[in-house]
Amino acid sequence: SEQNNTGFEIERKFTSEKDWKKVGFIQGSGNSNEKKDFSFMDRNLSSGKYNYRLKQIDYNGNFKYYSLQNEVEIGIPIKFELSQNYPNPFNPNTKIYYSLPIDSKVTLIVYDILGREIMILINKEVKLSGYYFVDFSGLNLSSGIYFYRLETENFESVKKMILLK
């Protein structure tokens, strides 16, 4: 049941750190005697151990913390992967996610529909194994279809994205 519940802030921190960071918010149901299920997915985290807590907030501003009893451990990826950008279509910003199972020299380039290089997002940078994302802005580009290519010594993949202004 809920009484006067605005919602829940989800907070996270690395186990070894002291400061909590707000990573999400789930709207509450106000006043309710019915059973409610709430869920939150925290995606694309770097490898490591994390702690989570909820900050339940009332309409009047009062709040109470609830900590998870266990820490969450995120391991390293088991394969190379270039994910679909999100959101797609986008205007003007999107995120490009990728994962590396081993330390790798990474290149990430955006091309236009004719195959011309538009922007180098990562230029042969050595990255440790893990999960990553890059923010991409199409602010100075025209609407259309673009491609992005991730290349390492052991992997290459291309995905399509759409900029709608």
XYZ file of N, CA and C in Angstrom:
495
model
N 0.833 -1.183 0.000
C 0.000 0.000 0.000
C 0.879 1.248 0.000
N 0.293 2.346 -0.399
C 1.022 3.609 -0.441
C 0.179 4.696 0.207
N 0.872 5.599 0.865
C 0.215 6.762 1.450
C 1.023 7.994 1.103
N 0.387 8.945 0.394
C 1.037 10.225 0.126
C 2.344 10.060 -0.649
N 2.421 9.051 -1.513
C 3.681 8.694 -2.184
C 3.837 9.378 -3.539
N 4.770 10.338 -3.619
C 5.100 10.961 -4.907
C 5.833 9.976 -5.797
N 6.806 9.267 -5.223
C 7.556 8.301 -6.008
C 8.856 7.923 -5.350
N 9.699 7.255 -6.154
C 10.954 6.722 -5.668
C 12.111 7.208 -6.534
N 13.097 7.834 -5.915
C 14.347 8.104 -6.606
C 15.223 6.863 -6.456
N 15.855 6.442 -7.539
C 16.788 5.327 -7.494
C 18.182 5.927 -7.468
N 18.983 5.531 -6.487
C 20.336 6.046 -6.337
C 21.325 4.890 -6.401
N 22.506 5.178 -6.949
C 23.541 4.161 -7.151
C 24.895 4.728 -6.774
N 25.793 3.849 -6.344
C 27.185 4.235 -6.134
C 28.057 3.010 -6.305
N 29.309 3.246 -6.746
C 30.300 2.181 -6.722
C 30.489 1.781 -5.274
N 30.677 0.509 -4.991
C 30.852 0.030 -3.625
C 31.967 0.775 -2.909
N 33.021 1.126 -3.646
C 34.186 1.761 -3.033
C 34.030 3.277 -2.840
N 32.955 3.874 -3.366
C 32.759 5.314 -3.248
C 31.806 5.640 -2.108
N 31.801 6.912 -1.693
C 30.884 7.306 -0.618
C 29.677 8.082 -1.120
N 29.770 8.713 -2.293
C 28.691 9.567 -2.787
C 27.701 8.788 -3.656
N 26.421 9.009 -3.387
C 25.339 8.399 -4.159
C 24.985 9.309 -5.333
N 24.552 8.706 -6.440
C 24.155 9.454 -7.639
C 22.736 9.028 -8.023
N 21.866 10.006 -8.266
C 20.507 9.704 -8.718
C 20.579 9.190 -10.152
N 19.979 7.999 -10.399
C 20.023 7.396 -11.731
C 18.635 7.189 -12.334
N 17.578 7.486 -11.547
C 16.245 7.306 -12.097
C 15.170 7.719 -11.121
N 13.940 7.753 -11.615
C 12.784 8.077 -10.782
C 11.605 7.245 -11.266
N 10.893 6.662 -10.319
C 9.673 5.910 -10.621
C 8.509 6.619 -9.935
N 7.492 6.972 -10.723
C 6.312 7.670 -10.193
C 5.546 6.765 -9.241
N 5.151 7.297 -8.095
C 4.344 6.559 -7.132
C 2.873 6.632 -7.489
N 2.044 5.969 -6.693
C 0.599 5.930 -6.945
C -0.189 6.808 -5.988
N 0.502 7.649 -5.230
C -0.212 8.537 -4.310
C -0.719 7.792 -3.104
N -2.011 7.511 -3.093
C -2.641 6.745 -2.022
C -3.296 5.521 -2.640
N -2.907 4.349 -2.163
C -3.436 3.119 -2.745
C -3.344 1.982 -1.732
N -4.361 1.145 -1.716
C -4.342 -0.059 -0.884
C -4.066 -1.301 -1.714
N -3.893 -1.122 -3.025
C -3.632 -2.242 -3.915
C -2.143 -2.529 -3.972
N -1.806 -3.782 -4.217
C -0.408 -4.169 -4.389
C 0.095 -3.594 -5.713
N 1.265 -2.958 -5.676
C 1.870 -2.368 -6.877
C 3.256 -2.958 -7.059
N 3.618 -3.220 -8.294
C 4.968 -3.667 -8.620
C 5.678 -2.541 -9.354
N 6.892 -2.258 -8.951
C 7.710 -1.233 -9.587
C 9.000 -1.894 -10.057
N 9.541 -1.431 -11.179
C 10.830 -1.963 -11.643
C 11.636 -0.846 -12.296
N 12.931 -1.043 -12.316
C 13.855 -0.085 -12.923
C 15.032 -0.863 -13.495
N 15.408 -0.567 -14.743
C 16.557 -1.201 -15.387
C 17.676 -0.177 -15.495
N 18.820 -0.512 -14.948
C 20.007 0.341 -15.016
C 20.934 -0.287 -16.044
N 20.976 0.285 -17.227
C 21.678 -0.337 -18.351
C 23.036 0.306 -18.619
N 23.861 -0.473 -19.343
C 25.141 -0.008 -19.876
C 26.087 0.516 -18.795
N 26.217 -0.237 -17.733
C 27.140 0.114 -16.664
C 28.527 -0.436 -16.962
N 29.530 0.215 -16.441
C 30.885 -0.295 -16.510
C 31.008 -1.475 -15.566
N 31.996 -2.320 -15.801
C 32.239 -3.445 -14.907
C 32.561 -2.925 -13.519
N 32.112 -3.641 -12.505
C 32.385 -3.248 -11.131
C 31.261 -3.658 -10.203
N 31.385 -3.272 -8.938
C 30.390 -3.594 -7.919
C 29.646 -2.324 -7.525
N 28.306 -2.429 -7.455
C 27.452 -1.277 -7.189
C 26.525 -1.554 -6.013
N 26.156 -0.489 -5.324
C 25.112 -0.525 -4.313
C 23.978 0.370 -4.792
N 22.749 -0.005 -4.405
C 21.565 0.762 -4.769
C 20.738 1.061 -3.531
N 19.998 2.177 -3.602
C 19.022 2.483 -2.565
C 17.869 3.261 -3.194
N 16.724 3.207 -2.523
C 15.542 3.960 -2.942
C 15.329 5.102 -1.975
N 14.942 6.237 -2.513
C 14.538 7.362 -1.696
C 13.053 7.555 -1.971
N 12.218 7.091 -1.016
C 10.773 7.211 -1.159
C 10.393 8.614 -0.706
N 9.705 9.367 -1.587
C 9.393 10.772 -1.333
C 7.879 10.963 -1.243
N 7.440 11.628 -0.181
C 6.023 11.960 0.008
C 5.692 13.274 -0.705
N 4.411 13.527 -0.918
C 3.966 14.774 -1.539
C 4.392 16.002 -0.745
N 4.527 15.868 0.563
C 4.909 17.015 1.390
C 6.431 17.204 1.489
N 7.190 16.382 0.777
C 8.645 16.528 0.774
C 9.372 15.627 1.746
N 8.676 15.001 2.664
C 9.332 14.047 3.558
C 9.835 12.862 2.752
N 10.921 12.252 3.210
C 11.471 11.108 2.488
C 12.100 10.114 3.447
N 12.273 8.883 2.947
C 12.909 7.823 3.712
C 13.718 6.972 2.746
N 14.917 6.541 3.195
C 15.796 5.720 2.367
C 15.592 4.239 2.664
N 15.686 3.425 1.604
C 15.663 1.970 1.698
C 16.835 1.443 0.875
N 17.760 0.737 1.519
C 18.942 0.209 0.829
C 18.743 -1.248 0.447
N 19.279 -1.644 -0.723
C 19.305 -3.050 -1.082
C 20.297 -3.750 -0.176
N 20.001 -4.977 0.197
C 20.876 -5.704 1.101
C 22.145 -6.178 0.402
N 22.084 -6.467 -0.872
C 23.231 -7.021 -1.597
C 23.776 -6.024 -2.595
N 25.071 -6.143 -2.890
C 25.649 -5.343 -3.960
C 25.428 -6.070 -5.277
N 25.467 -5.303 -6.360
C 25.283 -5.841 -7.701
C 26.631 -5.803 -8.400
N 27.030 -6.945 -8.966
C 28.321 -6.999 -9.647
C 28.101 -7.141 -11.150
N 28.711 -6.213 -11.901
C 28.639 -6.232 -13.357
C 29.988 -6.738 -13.874
N 29.970 -7.827 -14.606
C 31.200 -8.407 -15.147
C 31.573 -7.782 -16.476
N 32.597 -8.325 -17.090
C 33.011 -7.828 -18.408
C 32.187 -8.523 -19.491
N 32.024 -7.885 -20.629
C 31.254 -8.495 -21.718
C 31.903 -9.795 -22.195
N 31.086 -10.685 -22.752
C 31.621 -11.947 -23.269
C 31.877 -11.891 -24.780
N 31.418 -10.816 -25.442
C 31.652 -10.695 -26.884
C 31.693 -9.221 -27.281
N 32.299 -8.963 -28.432
C 32.243 -7.624 -29.022
C 30.812 -7.369 -29.458
N 30.364 -6.134 -29.276
C 29.018 -5.800 -29.727
C 28.902 -4.307 -29.981
N 28.244 -3.969 -31.082
C 27.847 -2.597 -31.390
C 26.325 -2.604 -31.378
N 25.733 -1.846 -30.469
C 24.274 -1.830 -30.336
C 23.661 -0.737 -31.199
N 22.364 -0.874 -31.418
C 21.621 0.162 -32.137
C 21.606 1.420 -31.282
N 21.846 2.558 -31.925
C 21.808 3.821 -31.182
C 20.424 4.022 -30.574
N 20.366 4.836 -29.522
C 19.092 5.115 -28.867
C 19.052 6.581 -28.469
N 18.009 7.306 -28.741
C 16.873 6.866 -29.537
C 17.204 6.844 -31.031
N 16.395 6.144 -31.766
C 16.524 6.073 -33.218
C 15.131 5.908 -33.793
N 14.634 6.851 -34.579
C 15.233 8.110 -35.028
C 15.520 9.046 -33.851
N 16.406 10.022 -34.112
C 16.795 10.966 -33.074
C 16.791 12.389 -33.592
N 16.747 13.354 -32.664
C 16.814 14.776 -32.996
C 17.130 15.575 -31.740
N 18.246 16.207 -31.635
C 19.441 16.037 -32.455
C 20.465 15.106 -31.819
N 20.170 14.556 -30.585
C 21.174 13.755 -29.887
C 20.763 12.298 -29.759
N 21.777 11.432 -29.743
C 21.565 10.003 -29.551
C 22.792 9.427 -28.860
N 22.661 8.212 -28.367
C 23.776 7.515 -27.733
C 24.082 6.266 -28.542
N 25.370 5.988 -28.708
C 25.838 4.791 -29.397
C 26.550 3.924 -28.361
N 26.044 2.705 -28.162
C 26.570 1.789 -27.151
C 27.404 0.695 -27.806
N 28.473 0.300 -27.120
C 29.275 -0.821 -27.596
C 29.935 -1.512 -26.416
N 30.357 -2.768 -26.634
C 31.016 -3.520 -25.569
C 32.260 -4.211 -26.114
N 33.257 -4.319 -25.251
C 34.555 -4.904 -25.600
C 34.893 -6.004 -24.594
N 35.067 -7.255 -25.036
C 35.424 -8.319 -24.100
C 36.907 -8.317 -23.722
N 37.722 -7.639 -24.514
C 39.151 -7.523 -24.233
C 39.593 -6.082 -24.482
N 40.725 -5.691 -23.900
C 41.281 -4.361 -24.157
C 41.505 -4.221 -25.653
N 41.112 -3.098 -26.233
C 41.141 -2.941 -27.687
C 41.420 -1.509 -28.095
N 42.015 -1.362 -29.283
C 42.163 -0.058 -29.915
C 40.889 0.176 -30.727
N 40.151 1.242 -30.405
C 38.800 1.449 -30.934
C 38.752 2.658 -31.857
N 38.034 2.477 -32.969
C 37.712 3.573 -33.882
C 36.206 3.549 -34.109
N 35.576 4.721 -33.985
C 34.136 4.840 -34.223
C 33.915 6.059 -35.114
N 33.365 5.809 -36.311
C 33.214 6.866 -37.318
C 31.767 6.894 -37.819
N 31.254 8.111 -38.054
C 29.921 8.308 -38.624
C 30.081 8.683 -40.100
N 29.244 8.057 -40.944
C 29.265 8.289 -42.392
C 27.886 8.738 -42.854
N 27.848 9.481 -43.973
C 26.551 9.830 -44.559
C 26.095 8.709 -45.482
N 24.953 8.884 -46.113
C 24.353 7.851 -46.967
C 25.232 7.517 -48.175
N 26.103 8.456 -48.583
C 26.992 8.224 -49.715
C 28.329 7.619 -49.305
N 28.494 7.354 -48.009
C 29.728 6.747 -47.523
C 30.823 7.739 -47.199
N 30.510 9.029 -47.203
C 31.499 10.042 -46.853
C 31.625 10.137 -45.338
N 32.846 10.269 -44.881
C 33.096 10.395 -43.447
C 32.556 11.729 -42.942
N 31.700 11.685 -41.927
C 31.084 12.886 -41.367
C 31.810 13.318 -40.096
N 32.083 12.335 -39.221
C 32.687 12.677 -37.942
C 33.393 11.457 -37.354
N 34.589 11.673 -36.827
C 35.293 10.629 -36.092
C 34.966 10.831 -34.607
N 34.297 9.851 -34.016
C 33.909 9.947 -32.612
C 34.991 9.390 -31.686
N 35.640 8.335 -32.128
C 36.765 7.743 -31.402
C 37.831 7.405 -32.431
N 39.069 7.857 -32.189
C 40.129 7.682 -33.178
C 41.265 6.831 -32.619
N 41.164 5.514 -32.804
C 42.214 4.564 -32.422
C 42.634 4.702 -30.962
N 41.633 4.890 -30.082
C 41.892 4.992 -28.640
C 41.894 3.600 -28.026
N 42.846 3.356 -27.133
C 42.873 2.093 -26.411
C 41.854 2.164 -25.280
N 40.928 1.199 -25.275
C 39.877 1.110 -24.260
C 40.000 -0.230 -23.548
N 39.777 -0.215 -22.240
C 39.770 -1.443 -21.460
C 38.493 -2.221 -21.750
N 38.514 -3.526 -21.512
C 37.301 -4.318 -21.708
C 36.193 -3.730 -20.842
N 34.970 -3.726 -21.376
C 33.857 -3.167 -20.632
C 32.757 -2.673 -21.546
N 31.810 -1.963 -20.952
C 30.654 -1.412 -21.652
C 30.837 0.096 -21.797
N 30.525 0.631 -22.982
C 30.745 2.046 -23.251
C 29.579 2.626 -24.034
N 29.487 3.958 -24.009
C 28.586 4.659 -24.910
C 29.223 5.989 -25.285
N 28.814 6.496 -26.442
C 29.277 7.783 -26.946
C 28.042 8.616 -27.250
N 28.044 9.866 -26.797
C 26.978 10.800 -27.161
C 27.286 11.347 -28.553
N 26.282 11.338 -29.419
C 26.453 11.875 -30.762
C 25.420 12.959 -30.996
N 25.866 14.107 -31.483
C 24.968 15.213 -31.788
C 24.888 15.421 -33.296
N 23.666 15.433 -33.797
C 23.434 15.722 -35.206
C 22.960 17.149 -35.404
N 23.276 18.019 -34.454
C 22.797 19.400 -34.472
C 23.152 20.114 -35.777
N 24.365 19.897 -36.276
C 24.817 20.595 -37.487
C 24.652 19.760 -38.753
N 23.877 18.699 -38.666
C 23.650 17.839 -39.824
C 22.217 17.993 -40.313
N 21.994 17.628 -41.562
C 20.630 17.656 -42.082
C 19.947 16.323 -41.812
N 18.635 16.335 -41.891
C 17.877 15.104 -41.706
C 18.321 14.073 -42.717
N 18.301 12.814 -42.309
C 18.660 11.762 -43.240
C 19.165 10.517 -42.548
N 19.641 9.593 -43.365
C 20.172 8.325 -42.885
C 21.687 8.448 -42.768
N 22.206 7.968 -41.655
C 23.647 7.968 -41.400
C 24.046 6.571 -40.929
N 25.299 6.266 -41.066
C 25.839 4.984 -40.617
C 26.965 5.253 -39.633
N 27.126 4.353 -38.674
C 28.271 4.441 -37.768
C 28.966 3.084 -37.749
N 30.298 3.139 -37.755
C 31.110 1.926 -37.833
C 32.060 1.860 -36.651
N 32.028 0.734 -35.943
C 32.973 0.463 -34.864
C 33.999 -0.522 -35.395
N 35.276 -0.210 -35.162
C 36.340 -1.084 -35.635
C 37.379 -1.265 -34.534
N 37.770 -2.539 -34.313
C 38.879 -2.882 -33.428
C 39.789 -3.828 -34.208
N 40.834 -4.335 -33.551
C 41.718 -5.295 -34.210
C 40.986 -6.600 -34.526
N 39.939 -6.936 -33.746
C 39.264 -8.222 -33.860
C 37.798 -8.153 -34.262
N 37.298 -6.953 -34.560
C 35.862 -6.816 -34.751
C 35.563 -5.590 -35.590
N 34.516 -5.707 -36.406
C 34.009 -4.557 -37.155
C 32.507 -4.732 -37.316
N 31.758 -3.631 -37.109
C 30.307 -3.673 -37.261
C 29.808 -2.300 -37.682
N 28.728 -2.299 -38.482
C 28.118 -1.062 -38.973
C 26.631 -1.090 -38.636
N 26.102 0.044 -38.202
C 24.673 0.198 -37.923
C 24.164 1.466 -38.597
N 22.856 1.496 -38.847
C 22.201 2.639 -39.481
C 21.432 3.432 -38.435
N 21.459 4.762 -38.568
C 20.652 5.613 -37.696
C 19.984 6.692 -38.537
N 18.873 7.216 -38.014
C 18.082 8.197 -38.754
C 17.960 9.479 -37.939
N 18.340 10.571 -38.553
C 18.206 11.910 -37.950
C 16.971 12.564 -38.569
N 15.986 12.897 -37.706
C 14.775 13.580 -38.160
C 14.678 14.928 -37.465
N 14.707 15.996 -38.247
C 14.599 17.352 -37.677
C 13.263 17.948 -38.007
